[in-house]
């Protein structure tokens, strides 16, 4: 399978269903967002706005602009309430789902629960802000990270694996230590296995390891990198401390995921294994929706094409060619890619 970059959601997608990964991250089919995830985005955006307020207060800046919202804010005037409302209105207006006052109340509660936890311990307003919404796009410079794909149309795609992502909030603890805070509004479980995650799982969690490596590259002088994953509705904060000697293990984890996906020549489907069929019927757009001008689902139609044509020809025939290199495709939030605050 073609793979040119890794991000946490792509690895999660592959673990969930290899065929869905192929449709999304190789061919460029767009999955629908669910309402719970969109409400989580409201909380993230509200906290991001408050982090930018605090950063401007640190820098003595009177206003800032959010590129995604296309809106300017007064550093003094923006409050938790106005941040929540701005975020809510933005995601409500772009959503395919119906929203009401109950949704606003839930988003407000989740945001305030985060801000007030343990007397504001993880509130952006009480932190020394280093960088909100830190985007990264880092090349992995090891021989094993090289790839070369020969496509059916004669195109050769070559390069080195890159890792990409956007980190919620980086704060300064002291001169030698930074802390990354990751907000989670969902459940504290592995969605591929259904098991609840604990501290041992978090030390092995690919997303946290990927972000650890990115932080190691972005902040090479830091002696300590603390990562806190904050489950708003499912257990609160879980804090882990990584050191420079942990980087080797992280690199091996990145290599493992890269080589596993790269070596896949026929992606499996959840639907073919029976017991978890409900996941396809209830949760997957590609199983529920028909492929254009056919009676087959997108999943079944493309699986048939994969069998008949092979992966290489199917890719050449159906792929949006930018998908395999673009952060924004494959379900990503491309508007977060360069969402720096204008000061």
PDB file of N, CA and C in Angstrom, residues 165-212:
ATOM      1  N   UNK A 165       1.023  16.277  11.971  1.00  0.00           N
ATOM      2  CA  UNK A 165      -0.013  16.379  12.986  1.00  0.00           C
ATOM      3  C   UNK A 165      -0.117  17.790  13.528  1.00  0.00           C
ATOM      4  N   UNK A 166      -1.086  17.981  14.403  1.00  0.00           N
ATOM      5  CA  UNK A 166      -1.278  19.249  15.092  1.00  0.00           C
ATOM      6  C   UNK A 166      -1.484  18.969  16.568  1.00  0.00           C
ATOM      7  N   UNK A 167      -0.657  19.569  17.404  1.00  0.00           N
ATOM      8  CA  UNK A 167      -0.714  19.342  18.847  1.00  0.00           C
ATOM      9  C   UNK A 167      -1.493  20.466  19.520  1.00  0.00           C
ATOM     10  N   UNK A 168      -2.366  20.105  20.441  1.00  0.00           N
ATOM     11  CA  UNK A 168      -3.308  21.067  21.013  1.00  0.00           C
ATOM     12  C   UNK A 168      -2.629  22.251  21.699  1.00  0.00           C
ATOM     13  N   UNK A 169      -1.764  21.977  22.663  1.00  0.00           N
ATOM     14  CA  UNK A 169      -1.180  23.079  23.440  1.00  0.00           C
ATOM     15  C   UNK A 169       0.162  22.676  24.035  1.00  0.00           C
ATOM     16  N   UNK A 170       1.171  23.508  23.815  1.00  0.00           N
ATOM     17  CA  UNK A 170       2.491  23.310  24.414  1.00  0.00           C
ATOM     18  C   UNK A 170       2.724  24.436  25.414  1.00  0.00           C
ATOM     19  N   UNK A 171       3.072  24.055  26.632  1.00  0.00           N
ATOM     20  CA  UNK A 171       3.290  25.039  27.697  1.00  0.00           C
ATOM     21  C   UNK A 171       4.709  24.908  28.246  1.00  0.00           C
ATOM     22  N   UNK A 172       5.165  25.982  28.870  1.00  0.00           N
ATOM     23  CA  UNK A 172       6.502  26.012  29.472  1.00  0.00           C
ATOM     24  C   UNK A 172       6.379  25.742  30.965  1.00  0.00           C
ATOM     25  N   UNK A 173       7.097  24.708  31.445  1.00  0.00           N
ATOM     26  CA  UNK A 173       7.099  24.372  32.872  1.00  0.00           C
ATOM     27  C   UNK A 173       8.257  25.066  33.572  1.00  0.00           C
ATOM     28  N   UNK A 174       9.464  24.886  33.022  1.00  0.00           N
ATOM     29  CA  UNK A 174      10.644  25.595  33.505  1.00  0.00           C
ATOM     30  C   UNK A 174      11.634  25.685  32.350  1.00  0.00           C
ATOM     31  N   UNK A 175      12.849  26.145  32.623  1.00  0.00           N
ATOM     32  CA  UNK A 175      13.812  26.378  31.547  1.00  0.00           C
ATOM     33  C   UNK A 175      14.199  25.108  30.801  1.00  0.00           C
ATOM     34  N   UNK A 176      14.036  23.960  31.435  1.00  0.00           N
ATOM     35  CA  UNK A 176      14.463  22.704  30.826  1.00  0.00           C
ATOM     36  C   UNK A 176      13.303  21.771  30.495  1.00  0.00           C
ATOM     37  N   UNK A 177      12.075  22.228  30.719  1.00  0.00           N
ATOM     38  CA  UNK A 177      10.929  21.328  30.606  1.00  0.00           C
ATOM     39  C   UNK A 177       9.750  21.995  29.912  1.00  0.00           C
ATOM     40  N   UNK A 178       9.173  21.286  28.936  1.00  0.00           N
ATOM     41  CA  UNK A 178       7.909  21.707  28.340  1.00  0.00           C
ATOM     42  C   UNK A 178       6.865  20.631  28.610  1.00  0.00           C
ATOM     43  N   UNK A 179       5.606  21.057  28.589  1.00  0.00           N
ATOM     44  CA  UNK A 179       4.509  20.107  28.761  1.00  0.00           C
ATOM     45  C   UNK A 179       3.529  20.265  27.609  1.00  0.00           C
ATOM     46  N   UNK A 180       3.223  19.148  26.987  1.00  0.00           N
ATOM     47  CA  UNK A 180       2.205  19.126  25.940  1.00  0.00           C
ATOM     48  C   UNK A 180       0.901  18.639  26.548  1.00  0.00           C
ATOM     49  N   UNK A 181      -0.182  19.380  26.323  1.00  0.00           N
ATOM     50  CA  UNK A 181      -1.499  19.004  26.835  1.00  0.00           C
ATOM     51  C   UNK A 181      -2.397  18.660  25.658  1.00  0.00           C
ATOM     52  N   UNK A 182      -2.962  17.462  25.704  1.00  0.00           N
ATOM     53  CA  UNK A 182      -3.847  16.973  24.650  1.00  0.00           C
ATOM     54  C   UNK A 182      -5.249  16.824  25.227  1.00  0.00           C
ATOM     55  N   UNK A 183      -6.207  17.564  24.679  1.00  0.00           N
ATOM     56  CA  UNK A 183      -7.577  17.509  25.183  1.00  0.00           C
ATOM     57  C   UNK A 183      -8.340  16.372  24.510  1.00  0.00           C
ATOM     58  N   UNK A 184      -9.042  15.580  25.285  1.00  0.00           N
ATOM     59  CA  UNK A 184      -9.875  14.502  24.752  1.00  0.00           C
ATOM     60  C   UNK A 184     -11.292  14.639  25.307  1.00  0.00           C
ATOM     61  N   UNK A 185     -12.271  14.711  24.413  1.00  0.00           N
ATOM     62  CA  UNK A 185     -13.661  14.786  24.849  1.00  0.00           C
ATOM     63  C   UNK A 185     -14.387  13.463  24.651  1.00  0.00           C
ATOM     64  N   UNK A 186     -13.670  12.455  24.140  1.00  0.00           N
ATOM     65  CA  UNK A 186     -14.278  11.147  23.929  1.00  0.00           C
ATOM     66  C   UNK A 186     -13.992  10.203  25.079  1.00  0.00           C
ATOM     67  N   UNK A 187     -14.228   8.924  24.833  1.00  0.00           N
ATOM     68  CA  UNK A 187     -14.010   7.909  25.850  1.00  0.00           C
ATOM     69  C   UNK A 187     -12.545   7.504  25.906  1.00  0.00           C
ATOM     70  N   UNK A 188     -12.153   7.004  27.069  1.00  0.00           N
ATOM     71  CA  UNK A 188     -10.759   6.592  27.282  1.00  0.00           C
ATOM     72  C   UNK A 188     -10.606   5.112  26.931  1.00  0.00           C
ATOM     73  N   UNK A 189     -10.687   4.825  25.624  1.00  0.00           N
ATOM     74  CA  UNK A 189     -10.557   3.429  25.234  1.00  0.00           C
ATOM     75  C   UNK A 189      -9.930   3.302  23.856  1.00  0.00           C
ATOM     76  N   UNK A 190      -9.429   2.128  23.599  1.00  0.00           N
ATOM     77  CA  UNK A 190      -8.908   1.781  22.286  1.00  0.00           C
ATOM     78  C   UNK A 190     -10.098   1.388  21.420  1.00  0.00           C
ATOM     79  N   UNK A 191     -10.386   2.181  20.394  1.00  0.00           N
ATOM     80  CA  UNK A 191     -11.594   1.941  19.611  1.00  0.00           C
ATOM     81  C   UNK A 191     -11.485   0.700  18.741  1.00  0.00           C
ATOM     82  N   UNK A 192     -10.276   0.260  18.456  1.00  0.00           N
ATOM     83  CA  UNK A 192     -10.115  -0.955  17.659  1.00  0.00           C
ATOM     84  C   UNK A 192     -10.398  -2.206  18.487  1.00  0.00           C
ATOM     85  N   UNK A 193     -10.053  -2.152  19.798  1.00  0.00           N
ATOM     86  CA  UNK A 193     -10.236  -3.327  20.662  1.00  0.00           C
ATOM     87  C   UNK A 193     -11.395  -3.170  21.636  1.00  0.00           C
ATOM     88  N   UNK A 194     -11.789  -1.930  21.914  1.00  0.00           N
ATOM     89  CA  UNK A 194     -12.861  -1.687  22.870  1.00  0.00           C
ATOM     90  C   UNK A 194     -12.407  -1.650  24.315  1.00  0.00           C
ATOM     91  N   UNK A 195     -11.111  -1.855  24.575  1.00  0.00           N
ATOM     92  CA  UNK A 195     -10.597  -1.897  25.947  1.00  0.00           C
ATOM     93  C   UNK A 195     -10.254  -0.497  26.454  1.00  0.00           C
ATOM     94  N   UNK A 196     -10.496  -0.276  27.756  1.00  0.00           N
ATOM     95  CA  UNK A 196     -10.158   1.005  28.371  1.00  0.00           C
ATOM     96  C   UNK A 196      -8.647   1.126  28.533  1.00  0.00           C
ATOM     97  N   UNK A 197      -8.122   2.315  28.239  1.00  0.00           N
ATOM     98  CA  UNK A 197      -6.684   2.546  28.322  1.00  0.00           C
ATOM     99  C   UNK A 197      -6.273   2.925  29.740  1.00  0.00           C
ATOM    100  N   UNK A 198      -5.075   2.461  30.134  1.00  0.00           N
ATOM    101  CA  UNK A 198      -4.493   2.849  31.419  1.00  0.00           C
ATOM    102  C   UNK A 198      -3.094   3.416  31.172  1.00  0.00           C
ATOM    103  N   UNK A 199      -2.352   3.670  32.254  1.00  0.00           N
ATOM    104  CA  UNK A 199      -1.030   4.291  32.102  1.00  0.00           C
ATOM    105  C   UNK A 199      -0.094   3.467  31.223  1.00  0.00           C
ATOM    106  N   UNK A 200      -0.099   2.143  31.387  1.00  0.00           N
ATOM    107  CA  UNK A 200       0.768   1.303  30.558  1.00  0.00           C
ATOM    108  C   UNK A 200       0.429   1.467  29.082  1.00  0.00           C
ATOM    109  N   UNK A 201      -0.855   1.565  28.783  1.00  0.00           N
ATOM    110  CA  UNK A 201      -1.277   1.749  27.393  1.00  0.00           C
ATOM    111  C   UNK A 201      -0.820   3.101  26.857  1.00  0.00           C
ATOM    112  N   UNK A 202      -0.872   4.123  27.693  1.00  0.00           N
ATOM    113  CA  UNK A 202      -0.499   5.459  27.235  1.00  0.00           C
ATOM    114  C   UNK A 202       0.988   5.550  26.906  1.00  0.00           C
ATOM    115  N   UNK A 203       1.826   4.847  27.650  1.00  0.00           N
ATOM    116  CA  UNK A 203       3.256   4.862  27.336  1.00  0.00           C
ATOM    117  C   UNK A 203       3.549   4.178  26.000  1.00  0.00           C
ATOM    118  N   UNK A 204       2.620   3.328  25.552  1.00  0.00           N
ATOM    119  CA  UNK A 204       2.782   2.644  24.267  1.00  0.00           C
ATOM    120  C   UNK A 204       1.907   3.262  23.180  1.00  0.00           C
ATOM    121  N   UNK A 205       1.131   4.269  23.536  1.00  0.00           N
ATOM    122  CA  UNK A 205       0.172   4.867  22.611  1.00  0.00           C
ATOM    123  C   UNK A 205       0.890   5.553  21.451  1.00  0.00           C
ATOM    124  N   UNK A 206       0.498   5.207  20.217  1.00  0.00           N
ATOM    125  CA  UNK A 206       1.229   5.714  19.064  1.00  0.00           C
ATOM    126  C   UNK A 206       1.106   7.227  18.930  1.00  0.00           C
ATOM    127  N   UNK A 207      -0.074   7.767  19.171  1.00  0.00           N
ATOM    128  CA  UNK A 207      -0.235   9.219  19.055  1.00  0.00           C
ATOM    129  C   UNK A 207       0.697   9.958  20.005  1.00  0.00           C
ATOM    130  N   UNK A 208       0.740   9.522  21.252  1.00  0.00           N
ATOM    131  CA  UNK A 208       1.584  10.205  22.229  1.00  0.00           C
ATOM    132  C   UNK A 208       3.062  10.043  21.886  1.00  0.00           C
ATOM    133  N   UNK A 209       3.434   8.867  21.393  1.00  0.00           N
ATOM    134  CA  UNK A 209       4.828   8.642  20.976  1.00  0.00           C
ATOM    135  C   UNK A 209       5.181   9.484  19.752  1.00  0.00           C
ATOM    136  N   UNK A 210       4.246   9.571  18.809  1.00  0.00           N
ATOM    137  CA  UNK A 210       4.477  10.383  17.619  1.00  0.00           C
ATOM    138  C   UNK A 210       4.690  11.844  18.000  1.00  0.00           C
ATOM    139  N   UNK A 211       3.860  12.338  18.910  1.00  0.00           N
ATOM    140  CA  UNK A 211       3.988  13.718  19.355  1.00  0.00           C
ATOM    141  C   UNK A 211       5.255  13.918  20.184  1.00  0.00           C
ATOM    142  N   UNK A 212       5.634  12.894  20.923  1.00  0.00           N
ATOM    143  CA  UNK A 212       6.897  12.962  21.667  1.00  0.00           C
ATOM    144  C   UNK A 212       8.066  13.151  20.706  1.00  0.00           C
TER     145      UNK A 212
END
